[in-house]
Coordinates of C-alpha atoms and ligand atoms in Angstrom, one line a residue:
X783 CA 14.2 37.5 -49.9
X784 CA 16.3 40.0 -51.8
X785 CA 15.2 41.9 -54.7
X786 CA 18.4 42.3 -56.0
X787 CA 20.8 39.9 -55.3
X788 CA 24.6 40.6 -56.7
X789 CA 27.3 38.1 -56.9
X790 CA 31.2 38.8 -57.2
X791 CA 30.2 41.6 -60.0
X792 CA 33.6 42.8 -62.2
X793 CA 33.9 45.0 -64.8
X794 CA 36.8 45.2 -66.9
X795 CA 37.0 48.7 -69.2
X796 CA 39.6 47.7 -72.4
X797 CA 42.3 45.6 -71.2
X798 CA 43.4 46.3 -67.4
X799 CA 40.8 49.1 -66.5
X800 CA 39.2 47.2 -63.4
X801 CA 36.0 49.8 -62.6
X802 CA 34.7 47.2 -60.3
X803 CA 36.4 44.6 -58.4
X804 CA 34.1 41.9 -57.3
X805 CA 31.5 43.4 -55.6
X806 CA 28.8 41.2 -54.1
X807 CA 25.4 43.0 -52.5
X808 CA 22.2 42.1 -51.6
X809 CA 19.2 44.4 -51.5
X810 CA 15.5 44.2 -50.1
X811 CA 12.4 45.9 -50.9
X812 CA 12.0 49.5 -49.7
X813 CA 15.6 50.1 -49.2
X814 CA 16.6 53.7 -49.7
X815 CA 20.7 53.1 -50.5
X816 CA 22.9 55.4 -51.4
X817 CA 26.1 54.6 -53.2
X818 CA 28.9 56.8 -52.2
X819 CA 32.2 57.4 -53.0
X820 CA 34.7 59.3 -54.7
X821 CA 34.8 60.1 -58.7
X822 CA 36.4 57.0 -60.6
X823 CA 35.5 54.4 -57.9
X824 CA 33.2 52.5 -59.7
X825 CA 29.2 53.9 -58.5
X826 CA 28.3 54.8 -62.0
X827 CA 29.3 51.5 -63.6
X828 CA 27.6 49.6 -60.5
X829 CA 24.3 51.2 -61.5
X830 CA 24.7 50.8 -65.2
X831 CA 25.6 47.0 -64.7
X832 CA 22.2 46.6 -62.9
X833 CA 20.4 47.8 -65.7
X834 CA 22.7 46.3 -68.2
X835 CA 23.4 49.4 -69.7
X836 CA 26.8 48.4 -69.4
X837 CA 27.8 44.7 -69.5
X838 CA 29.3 43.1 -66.8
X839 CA 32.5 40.9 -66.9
X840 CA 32.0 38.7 -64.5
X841 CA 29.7 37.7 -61.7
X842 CA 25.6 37.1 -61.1
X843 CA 23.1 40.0 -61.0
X844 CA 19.8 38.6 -59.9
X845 CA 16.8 40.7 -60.0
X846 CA 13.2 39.3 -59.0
X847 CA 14.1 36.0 -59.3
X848 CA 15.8 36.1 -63.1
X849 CA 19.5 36.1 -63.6
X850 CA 20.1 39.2 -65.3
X851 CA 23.6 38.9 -66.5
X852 CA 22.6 36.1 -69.2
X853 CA 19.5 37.7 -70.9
X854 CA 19.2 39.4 -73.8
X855 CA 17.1 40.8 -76.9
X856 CA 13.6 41.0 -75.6
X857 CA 14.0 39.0 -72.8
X858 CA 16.3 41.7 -71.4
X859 CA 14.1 44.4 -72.3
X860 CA 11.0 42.8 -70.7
X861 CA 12.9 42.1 -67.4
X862 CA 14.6 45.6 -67.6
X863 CA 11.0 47.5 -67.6
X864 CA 11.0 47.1 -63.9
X865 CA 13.9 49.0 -63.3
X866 CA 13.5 52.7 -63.5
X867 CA 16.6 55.0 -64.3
X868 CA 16.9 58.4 -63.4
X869 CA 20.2 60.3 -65.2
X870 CA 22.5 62.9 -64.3
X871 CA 21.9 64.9 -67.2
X872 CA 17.7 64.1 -67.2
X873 CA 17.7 62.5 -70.3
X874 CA 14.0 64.2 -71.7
X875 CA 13.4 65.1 -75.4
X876 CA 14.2 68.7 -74.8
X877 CA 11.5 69.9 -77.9
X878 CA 8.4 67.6 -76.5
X879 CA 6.2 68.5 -73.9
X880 CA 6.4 67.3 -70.3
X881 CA 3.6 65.1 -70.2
X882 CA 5.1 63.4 -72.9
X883 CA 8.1 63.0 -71.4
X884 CA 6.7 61.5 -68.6
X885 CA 4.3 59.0 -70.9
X886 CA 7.9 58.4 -72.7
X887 CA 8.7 55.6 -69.8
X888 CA 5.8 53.9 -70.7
X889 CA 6.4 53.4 -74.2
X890 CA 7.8 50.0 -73.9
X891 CA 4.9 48.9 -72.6
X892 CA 2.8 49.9 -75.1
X893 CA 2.1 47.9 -78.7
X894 CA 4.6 49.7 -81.1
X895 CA 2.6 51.3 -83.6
X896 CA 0.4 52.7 -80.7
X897 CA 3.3 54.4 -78.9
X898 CA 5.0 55.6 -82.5
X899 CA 1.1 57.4 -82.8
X900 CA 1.2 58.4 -79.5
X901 CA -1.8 56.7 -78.2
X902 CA -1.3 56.2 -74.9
X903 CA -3.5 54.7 -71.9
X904 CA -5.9 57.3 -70.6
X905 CA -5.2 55.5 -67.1
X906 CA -1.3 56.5 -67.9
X907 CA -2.0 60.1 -68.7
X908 CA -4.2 59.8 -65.4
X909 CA -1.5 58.6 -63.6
X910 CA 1.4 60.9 -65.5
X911 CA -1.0 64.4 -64.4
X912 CA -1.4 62.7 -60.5
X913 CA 2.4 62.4 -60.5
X914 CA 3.6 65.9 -62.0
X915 CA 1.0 67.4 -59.2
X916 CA 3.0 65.9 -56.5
X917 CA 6.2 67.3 -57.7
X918 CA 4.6 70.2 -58.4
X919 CA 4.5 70.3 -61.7
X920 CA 1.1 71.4 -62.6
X921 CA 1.8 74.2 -64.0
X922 CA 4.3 73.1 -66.8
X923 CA 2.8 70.1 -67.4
X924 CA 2.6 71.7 -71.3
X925 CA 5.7 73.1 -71.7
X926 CA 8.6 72.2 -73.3
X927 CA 11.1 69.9 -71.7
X928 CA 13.9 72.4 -72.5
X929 CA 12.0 75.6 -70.8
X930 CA 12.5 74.1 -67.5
X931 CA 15.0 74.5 -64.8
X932 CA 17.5 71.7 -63.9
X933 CA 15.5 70.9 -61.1
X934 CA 12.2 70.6 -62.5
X935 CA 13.8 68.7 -65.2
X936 CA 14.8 65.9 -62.9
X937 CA 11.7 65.7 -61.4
X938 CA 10.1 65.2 -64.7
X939 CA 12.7 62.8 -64.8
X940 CA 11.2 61.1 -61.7
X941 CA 7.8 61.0 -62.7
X942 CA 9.1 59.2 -66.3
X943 CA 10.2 56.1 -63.7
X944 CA 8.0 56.1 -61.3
X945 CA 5.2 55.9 -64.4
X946 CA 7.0 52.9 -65.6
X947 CA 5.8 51.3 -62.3
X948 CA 9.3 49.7 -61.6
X949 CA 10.1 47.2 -58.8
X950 CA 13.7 49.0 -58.9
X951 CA 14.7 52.7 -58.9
X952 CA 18.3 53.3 -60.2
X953 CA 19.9 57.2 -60.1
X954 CA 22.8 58.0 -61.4
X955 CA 24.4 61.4 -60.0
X956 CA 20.4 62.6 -60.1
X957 CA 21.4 66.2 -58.4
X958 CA 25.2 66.2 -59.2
X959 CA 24.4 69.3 -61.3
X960 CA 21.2 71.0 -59.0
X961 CA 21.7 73.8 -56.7
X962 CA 21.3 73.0 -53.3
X963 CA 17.7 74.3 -53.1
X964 CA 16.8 71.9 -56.1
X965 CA 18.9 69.2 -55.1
X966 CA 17.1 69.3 -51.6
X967 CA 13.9 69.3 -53.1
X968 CA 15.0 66.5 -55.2
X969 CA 15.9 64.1 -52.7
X970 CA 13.0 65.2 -50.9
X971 CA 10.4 64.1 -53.9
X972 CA 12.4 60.9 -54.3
X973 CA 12.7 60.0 -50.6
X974 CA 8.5 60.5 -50.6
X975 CA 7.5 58.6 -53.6
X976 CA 9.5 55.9 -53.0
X977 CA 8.4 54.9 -49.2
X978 CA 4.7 55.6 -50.3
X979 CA 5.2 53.2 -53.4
X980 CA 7.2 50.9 -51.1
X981 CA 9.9 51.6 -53.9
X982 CA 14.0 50.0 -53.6
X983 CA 16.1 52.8 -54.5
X984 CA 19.9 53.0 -55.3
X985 CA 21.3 56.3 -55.8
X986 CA 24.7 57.2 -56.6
X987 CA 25.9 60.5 -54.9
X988 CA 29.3 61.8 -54.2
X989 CA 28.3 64.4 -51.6
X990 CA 27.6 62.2 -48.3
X991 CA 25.4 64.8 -46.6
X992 CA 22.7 64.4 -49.1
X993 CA 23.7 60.3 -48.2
X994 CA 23.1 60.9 -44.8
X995 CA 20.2 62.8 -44.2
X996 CA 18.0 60.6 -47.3
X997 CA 19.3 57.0 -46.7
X998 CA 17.9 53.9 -44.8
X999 CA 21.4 52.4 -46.2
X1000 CA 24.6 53.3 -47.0
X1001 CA 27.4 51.5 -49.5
X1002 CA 30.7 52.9 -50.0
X1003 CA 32.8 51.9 -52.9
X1004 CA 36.8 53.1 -53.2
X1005 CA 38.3 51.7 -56.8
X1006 CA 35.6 49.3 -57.1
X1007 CA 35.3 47.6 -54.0
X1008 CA 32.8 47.5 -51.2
X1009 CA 34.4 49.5 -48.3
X1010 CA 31.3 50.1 -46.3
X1011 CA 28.2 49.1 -45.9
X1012 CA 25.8 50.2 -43.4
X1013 CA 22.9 52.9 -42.0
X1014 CA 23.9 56.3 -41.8
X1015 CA 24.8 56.7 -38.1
X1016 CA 28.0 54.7 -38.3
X1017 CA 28.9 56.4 -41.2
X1018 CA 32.7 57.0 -39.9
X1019 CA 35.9 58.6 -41.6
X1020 CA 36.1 55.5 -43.5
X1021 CA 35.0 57.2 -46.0
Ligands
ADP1967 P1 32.2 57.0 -60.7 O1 30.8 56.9 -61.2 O2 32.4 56.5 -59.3 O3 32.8 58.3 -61.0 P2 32.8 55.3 -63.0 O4 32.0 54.0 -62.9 O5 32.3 56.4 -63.9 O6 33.0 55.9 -61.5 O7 34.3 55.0 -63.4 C1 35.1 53.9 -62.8 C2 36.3 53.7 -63.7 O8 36.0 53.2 -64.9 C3 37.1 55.0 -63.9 O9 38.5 54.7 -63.9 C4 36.6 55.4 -65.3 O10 37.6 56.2 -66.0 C5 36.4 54.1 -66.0 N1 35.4 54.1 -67.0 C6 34.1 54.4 -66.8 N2 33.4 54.3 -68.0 C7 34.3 53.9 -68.9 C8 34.2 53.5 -70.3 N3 33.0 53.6 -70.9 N4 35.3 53.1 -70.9 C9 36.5 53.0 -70.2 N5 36.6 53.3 -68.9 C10 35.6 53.7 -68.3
ADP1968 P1 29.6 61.8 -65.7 O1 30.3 62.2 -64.5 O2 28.6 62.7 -66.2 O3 29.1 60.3 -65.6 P2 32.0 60.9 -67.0 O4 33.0 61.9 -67.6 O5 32.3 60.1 -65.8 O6 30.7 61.8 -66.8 O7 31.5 59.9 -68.2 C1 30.9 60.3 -69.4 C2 30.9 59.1 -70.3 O8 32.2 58.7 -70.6 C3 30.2 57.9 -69.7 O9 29.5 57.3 -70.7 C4 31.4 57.1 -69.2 O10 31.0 55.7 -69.2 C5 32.4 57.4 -70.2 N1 33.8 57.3 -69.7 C6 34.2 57.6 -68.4 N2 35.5 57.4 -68.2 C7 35.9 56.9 -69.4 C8 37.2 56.5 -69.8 N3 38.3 56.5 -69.1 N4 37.3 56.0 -71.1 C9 36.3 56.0 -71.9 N5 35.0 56.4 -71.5 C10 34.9 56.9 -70.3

């Protein structure tokens, strides 16, 4: 069975700005995809539809067996804890440490006036130190958020999803602003933790190198349609 099962997905910006044009995907546990395709067509609303971060206009976006597209309030919020998202620009509290940043993705889970005292699990600051040591983090696992490079930033930013113990991993443009080095290293780290946690990943890239040397899958979208799908090796000019 799919994990993620979408149905004829549309989104509709204002009046006539069509950022996706019925798109219809299915997507099993462990997949490594990669989304690629040129700015404007549509990867970043894709992702941000999955997670509801952006509403869909039409279509069905099943996840784990619940219809996403009609929840909402905590019903949303609850089902949306086992997607983890991982943003362009890193999205950490730039003053707070990076442990805390990591602990951050757990807050949900956590009664609210225990995370608003920051009482988190012991067995989640276990788990936040394990994961910052296989990024190799443990050294800066007490800085600041905003004394780290770009690269390290995002991989704090991978530890904060992975600690949320998601079914789902969505990136948006995760290395769009990494040097080479870092964004190598990033892919790397994702690519690793998510086969050894048996993780489905969909990451939006534009370069297709990176797409073809990290994923089991690949999806092309032009203006919001679906113009390939398929594993890395027949790849062609289509894109
Ligand atoms: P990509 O991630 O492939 O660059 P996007 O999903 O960001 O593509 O954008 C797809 C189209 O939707 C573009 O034409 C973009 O200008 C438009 N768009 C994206 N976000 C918004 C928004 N919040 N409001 C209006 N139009 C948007
Ligand atoms: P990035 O490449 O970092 O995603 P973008 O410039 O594509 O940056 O988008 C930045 C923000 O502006 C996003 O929230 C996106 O949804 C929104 N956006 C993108 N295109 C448009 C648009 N045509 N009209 C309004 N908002 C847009």
């Amino acid at each position: 069975n799919p994990l993620l099962s979408i149905k004829n997905l549309v989104k509709v910006y204002g009046k006539d700005t069509r950022a996706l044009n019925g798109i219809s995907l299915d997507f099993y546990p462990g997949e490594f995809i990669v989304v690629i395709g040129p700015s404007g067509a549509g990867k970043s609303t894709f992702i941000r539809c999955i997670n509801r971060l952006v509403d869909p206009s039409e279509g069905e976006i099943v996840f784990d067996g619940q219809h996403l597209e009609k929840l909402t309030g905590r019903k949303l919020r609850k089902n949306r804890a086992g997607i983890g998202m991982i943003f362009q620009h890193y999205n950490l509290v730039g003053r707070t440490n990076v442990i805390k940043n990591v602990l951050h993705g757990q807050l949900s889970n956590l009664p609210l006036y225990k995370s608003l005292l920051g009482l988190y699990r012991h067995e989640d600051k276990q788990e936040a130190v394990e994961l910052l040591k296989k990024v190799g983090l443990q050294d800066q696992i007490y800085k600041r958020a905003n004394e780290l490079s770009g690269g390290q930033m995002q991989r704090v930013g991978i530890c904060r999803a992975i600690l949320q113990r998601p079914k789902l991993l969505l990136a948006d443009e995760p290395i769009a602003s990494l040097d080479p080095l870092s964004a190598n290293i990033v892919m790397q780290q994702l690519h690793t933790i998510s086969r050894e946690k048996q993780l489905t990943c969909i990451v939006n890239l534009h370069q297709v190198d990176y797409a073809k040397k990290y994923a089991t899958r690949i999806i092309g979208i032009k203006q919001g349609a679906v113009v390939f799908d398929g594993v890395p090796s027949q790849l062609t000019e289509a894109m």
